[in-house]
Amino acid sequence: MESGGESAIVTGAAALVAAVESLTNLSLIPLPDTDIVALMQQIETCTRRLASVQRDLIVQACARSLPARNGSGSPALYLQSVLHISHGDAINRWRAAEDLAVWHRVGDNADADMVPVLPSVAQALDEGAISLDHVRVIRQVMNRLPGKVAPEARAYAEKQLALQARALDPTHLPRIGEMILGFLDPDGKLTEDADRQNQRSAVLSPQRYDLMSTLTVELTPDARAAFDAVMAKLARPGMCNPADKESPWAEDEDNPVPRDVLEACAARDERSKAQRQHDALLAVLHPDFNPAELGSHRGLPVSTIMTMSIEDVERAAGVATTATGGQVPVENALRLMARHCKTFVLVKNKNGMPLHIGEIRLANPAQRLALIATERGCTRPGCSAPASMAAAHHVTEFSKGGPTDIENLTLACDHCHALVKDGPRGWKTIKLGADSDFPGRTAWIAPAHVDPSRTPRVNHLHHPGELLTEAPPSMGPRNYCNPVRPQPVRDRSVRRTSTPPARQ
């Protein structure tokens, strides 16, 4: 924030209050749709930029010892008291100020300001390009970086997270963080499998007065992959519904549940996802349950499907991606495959796309496996639905002469598939040519009211490595881990104008 005189600050604040007062007294009804969207975006940007002003006000409050003079035990409690916000919100604002603000030194180096711990994130917030929710998630990801990560690699991670936060909502940033961690530690997470095994647990609480119980589970990657595969089948709408007498609880290959029956059950299914997963777990735990009765899901037998690169297979390192969007260490995936899994070999071209397989109306299991391995999930930009929730979609509709060849197939979840239709409000899908940045990939074209430019776009969420705009620091793989824990960015030996207390 630029310095200014007292009158300039007072005048600016008064103008802000007047502008807000004016907006709240105006009717928005006359505005056309495009202006409504533009105004929403402008207001969001202003709100985010005001978070930077709030951050600097917190710095000034601490510099003047206002929390201590107020009798508060910490800056967070002070903010909670004077702003009447929740304790969690107050802590988030205080911690954001800790890492994003410019703090002033006192003592021998009083003239030198302390740079923000997360400078790229601070700049993005100043510009209104990201929100405090983005900041919170980025801080969580950065705090997960092992202490042995070298400073230049840590700076790379922060820069990439700040860059991607400008285009993604906060819920997608952890996936980018996982990808960055994979680059910084190419042999897999620093946490070894033995550590994960030590953390596995399943704790059932005593029954409450209402006879309900709480189950707290820490799943290993192997268990999570198996859990996801079963839930994708049994926890889908319409399945295992105790309130619906016609709801199927199981099926087998010889007696599959008729599609119209399941669709009718799903249409009247009012359960939440959490309730459906509870009922699916109940079905699995029933004494009469037979794993063979799981049948198939979207054309494939219910099983754990994992995709890994040949490079990771050869060195037995890295992570494999499951059809539900999870990750399993390659070493574990190979061990599971050696025990009781069929091997599916997919031949890809130089662009990572599957080769031609066949031509029928419905995608066969081999084609669906190929789509899972290459696309990993719904291909509409911004959709995070994993492959287990997506169906094979003809880029050029079958009714319009589109073949059921792998080159004309893609993955689309039920919601996104319904968006593809003729007319000005429909989405379109195309396959990108060899001269594009992503040859062979499926691109979606939004209708003009969503994207006036009608630019074909691909979904990067299932391929987070594509979002990294530059390579990690040019060091050997092992050099990302410094044997000596690096010093914090701030010099803790020099006092701030107000020393922050312990975190709440």
mmCIF file of C-alpha atoms in Angstrom, residues 25-171:
data_model
loop_
_atom_site.group_PDB
_atom_site.id
_atom_site.type_symbol
_atom_site.label_atom_id
_atom_site.label_comp_id
_atom_site.label_asym_id
_atom_site.label_seq_id
_atom_site.Cartn_x
_atom_site.Cartn_y
_atom_site.Cartn_z
ATOM 1 C CA ASN A 25 -29.542 2.025 -3.360
ATOM 2 C CA LEU A 26 -29.675 1.336 -7.096
ATOM 3 C CA SER A 27 -31.864 -1.250 -8.821
ATOM 4 C CA LEU A 28 -30.011 -3.910 -10.790
ATOM 5 C CA ILE A 29 -33.094 -5.027 -12.716
ATOM 6 C CA PRO A 30 -32.460 -2.835 -15.820
ATOM 7 C CA LEU A 31 -29.015 -4.344 -16.417
ATOM 8 C CA PRO A 32 -28.651 -6.908 -19.244
ATOM 9 C CA ASP A 33 -27.147 -10.325 -18.518
ATOM 10 C CA THR A 34 -23.671 -9.386 -19.733
ATOM 11 C CA ASP A 35 -23.531 -6.338 -17.469
ATOM 12 C CA ILE A 36 -24.696 -8.394 -14.482
ATOM 13 C CA VAL A 37 -21.778 -10.784 -14.977
ATOM 14 C CA ALA A 38 -19.310 -7.942 -15.549
ATOM 15 C CA LEU A 39 -20.486 -6.127 -12.420
ATOM 16 C CA MET A 40 -20.232 -9.299 -10.334
ATOM 17 C CA GLN A 41 -16.640 -9.723 -11.489
ATOM 18 C CA GLN A 42 -15.779 -6.081 -10.812
ATOM 19 C CA ILE A 43 -17.246 -6.227 -7.313
ATOM 20 C CA GLU A 44 -15.347 -9.469 -6.632
ATOM 21 C CA THR A 45 -12.068 -7.873 -7.729
ATOM 22 C CA CYS A 46 -12.696 -4.847 -5.507
ATOM 23 C CA THR A 47 -13.572 -7.079 -2.552
ATOM 24 C CA ARG A 48 -10.337 -8.992 -3.002
ATOM 25 C CA ARG A 49 -8.279 -5.798 -3.249
ATOM 26 C CA LEU A 50 -9.893 -4.547 -0.066
ATOM 27 C CA ALA A 51 -8.530 -7.683 1.627
ATOM 28 C CA SER A 52 -5.071 -6.225 0.981
ATOM 29 C CA VAL A 53 -6.109 -3.024 2.733
ATOM 30 C CA GLN A 54 -7.446 -5.070 5.655
ATOM 31 C CA ARG A 55 -4.134 -6.924 5.776
ATOM 32 C CA ASP A 56 -2.183 -3.664 6.048
ATOM 33 C CA LEU A 57 -4.582 -2.385 8.693
ATOM 34 C CA ILE A 58 -3.830 -5.512 10.724
ATOM 35 C CA VAL A 59 -0.113 -4.734 10.426
ATOM 36 C CA GLN A 60 -0.719 -1.206 11.701
ATOM 37 C CA ALA A 61 -2.882 -2.466 14.558
ATOM 38 C CA CYS A 62 -0.076 -4.788 15.656
ATOM 39 C CA ALA A 63 2.564 -2.085 15.185
ATOM 40 C CA ARG A 64 0.609 0.135 17.564
ATOM 41 C CA SER A 65 0.055 -2.720 20.046
ATOM 42 C CA LEU A 66 -3.698 -2.305 19.763
ATOM 43 C CA PRO A 67 -4.437 -5.981 20.551
ATOM 44 C CA ALA A 68 -2.414 -5.797 23.770
ATOM 45 C CA ARG A 69 -3.873 -2.430 24.754
ATOM 46 C CA ASN A 70 -7.342 -3.852 24.100
ATOM 47 C CA GLY A 71 -6.650 -6.729 26.468
ATOM 48 C CA SER A 72 -6.890 -9.380 23.743
ATOM 49 C CA GLY A 73 -4.656 -12.404 24.018
ATOM 50 C CA SER A 74 -3.734 -12.369 20.331
ATOM 51 C CA PRO A 75 -4.307 -10.387 17.130
ATOM 52 C CA ALA A 76 -6.857 -12.997 16.033
ATOM 53 C CA LEU A 77 -8.897 -12.547 19.215
ATOM 54 C CA TYR A 78 -8.628 -8.788 18.753
ATOM 55 C CA LEU A 79 -10.017 -9.004 15.210
ATOM 56 C CA GLN A 80 -12.796 -11.281 16.398
ATOM 57 C CA SER A 81 -13.722 -8.763 19.076
ATOM 58 C CA VAL A 82 -13.654 -5.505 17.102
ATOM 59 C CA LEU A 83 -14.974 -6.847 13.775
ATOM 60 C CA HIS A 84 -17.501 -9.354 15.171
ATOM 61 C CA ILE A 85 -16.254 -12.145 12.905
ATOM 62 C CA SER A 86 -15.822 -15.826 13.636
ATOM 63 C CA HIS A 87 -12.681 -17.087 15.313
ATOM 64 C CA GLY A 88 -11.775 -19.108 12.219
ATOM 65 C CA ASP A 89 -12.145 -16.077 9.948
ATOM 66 C CA ALA A 90 -10.051 -13.980 12.330
ATOM 67 C CA ILE A 91 -7.272 -16.580 12.382
ATOM 68 C CA ASN A 92 -7.260 -16.787 8.582
ATOM 69 C CA ARG A 93 -6.962 -13.012 8.251
ATOM 70 C CA TRP A 94 -4.181 -12.837 10.826
ATOM 71 C CA ARG A 95 -2.183 -15.647 9.289
ATOM 72 C CA ALA A 96 -2.599 -14.118 5.836
ATOM 73 C CA ALA A 97 -1.214 -10.871 7.219
ATOM 74 C CA GLU A 98 1.727 -12.764 8.708
ATOM 75 C CA ASP A 99 2.743 -14.238 5.367
ATOM 76 C CA LEU A 100 1.640 -11.565 2.883
ATOM 77 C CA ALA A 101 2.252 -8.229 4.580
ATOM 78 C CA VAL A 102 5.386 -6.099 4.579
ATOM 79 C CA TRP A 103 6.518 -5.979 8.180
ATOM 80 C CA HIS A 104 8.857 -3.285 9.469
ATOM 81 C CA ARG A 105 11.987 -4.017 11.430
ATOM 82 C CA VAL A 106 13.024 -2.228 14.585
ATOM 83 C CA GLY A 107 16.458 -2.008 16.079
ATOM 84 C CA ASP A 108 19.705 -1.885 14.092
ATOM 85 C CA ASN A 109 17.962 -2.608 10.768
ATOM 86 C CA ALA A 110 14.945 -0.409 11.335
ATOM 87 C CA ASP A 111 15.111 1.004 7.803
ATOM 88 C CA ALA A 112 14.857 -2.417 6.115
ATOM 89 C CA ASP A 113 11.396 -3.847 5.525
ATOM 90 C CA MET A 114 10.814 -7.583 5.744
ATOM 91 C CA VAL A 115 9.571 -8.974 2.444
ATOM 92 C CA PRO A 116 6.444 -11.151 2.479
ATOM 93 C CA VAL A 117 6.954 -14.863 2.987
ATOM 94 C CA LEU A 118 4.721 -15.461 -0.054
ATOM 95 C CA PRO A 119 5.541 -12.534 -2.371
ATOM 96 C CA SER A 120 3.803 -13.806 -5.526
ATOM 97 C CA VAL A 121 0.655 -14.587 -3.550
ATOM 98 C CA ALA A 122 0.760 -11.135 -1.962
ATOM 99 C CA GLN A 123 1.004 -9.485 -5.377
ATOM 100 C CA ALA A 124 -1.926 -11.501 -6.735
ATOM 101 C CA LEU A 125 -4.073 -10.479 -3.755
ATOM 102 C CA ASP A 126 -3.061 -6.833 -4.194
ATOM 103 C CA GLU A 127 -4.271 -7.007 -7.799
ATOM 104 C CA GLY A 128 -7.560 -8.617 -6.798
ATOM 105 C CA ALA A 129 -6.726 -11.685 -8.885
ATOM 106 C CA ILE A 130 -7.159 -14.116 -5.973
ATOM 107 C CA SER A 131 -9.213 -14.242 -2.786
ATOM 108 C CA LEU A 132 -8.416 -14.945 0.848
ATOM 109 C CA ASP A 133 -9.754 -18.458 0.249
ATOM 110 C CA HIS A 134 -7.019 -18.925 -2.356
ATOM 111 C CA VAL A 135 -4.493 -17.606 0.152
ATOM 112 C CA ARG A 136 -5.676 -20.028 2.830
ATOM 113 C CA VAL A 137 -5.351 -23.047 0.541
ATOM 114 C CA ILE A 138 -1.958 -21.947 -0.806
ATOM 115 C CA ARG A 139 -0.681 -21.562 2.739
ATOM 116 C CA GLN A 140 -1.885 -25.074 3.538
ATOM 117 C CA VAL A 141 -0.068 -26.474 0.502
ATOM 118 C CA MET A 142 3.119 -24.553 1.274
ATOM 119 C CA ASN A 143 3.049 -25.761 4.874
ATOM 120 C CA ARG A 144 3.020 -29.329 3.570
ATOM 121 C CA LEU A 145 6.343 -28.865 1.797
ATOM 122 C CA PRO A 146 8.954 -30.915 3.644
ATOM 123 C CA GLY A 147 11.468 -28.911 5.645
ATOM 124 C CA LYS A 148 14.293 -30.327 3.534
ATOM 125 C CA VAL A 149 13.052 -28.710 0.350
ATOM 126 C CA ALA A 150 15.646 -26.181 -0.848
ATOM 127 C CA PRO A 151 14.700 -22.454 -0.785
ATOM 128 C CA GLU A 152 14.760 -22.074 -4.585
ATOM 129 C CA ALA A 153 12.399 -25.025 -4.979
ATOM 130 C CA ARG A 154 10.115 -23.575 -2.302
ATOM 131 C CA ALA A 155 10.051 -20.253 -4.156
ATOM 132 C CA TYR A 156 9.188 -22.091 -7.380
ATOM 133 C CA ALA A 157 6.248 -23.812 -5.698
ATOM 134 C CA GLU A 158 4.907 -20.537 -4.303
ATOM 135 C CA LYS A 159 5.189 -18.804 -7.668
ATOM 136 C CA GLN A 160 3.358 -21.593 -9.494
ATOM 137 C CA LEU A 161 0.563 -21.790 -6.921
ATOM 138 C CA ALA A 162 0.033 -18.032 -7.097
ATOM 139 C CA LEU A 163 -0.028 -18.155 -10.892
ATOM 140 C CA GLN A 164 -2.555 -20.993 -11.103
ATOM 141 C CA ALA A 165 -4.748 -19.436 -8.391
ATOM 142 C CA ARG A 166 -5.459 -16.598 -10.822
ATOM 143 C CA ALA A 167 -7.323 -19.021 -13.098
ATOM 144 C CA LEU A 168 -8.647 -21.718 -10.742
ATOM 145 C CA ASP A 169 -10.983 -21.779 -7.780
ATOM 146 C CA PRO A 170 -9.420 -22.682 -4.393
ATOM 147 C CA THR A 171 -10.687 -26.273 -4.381
#
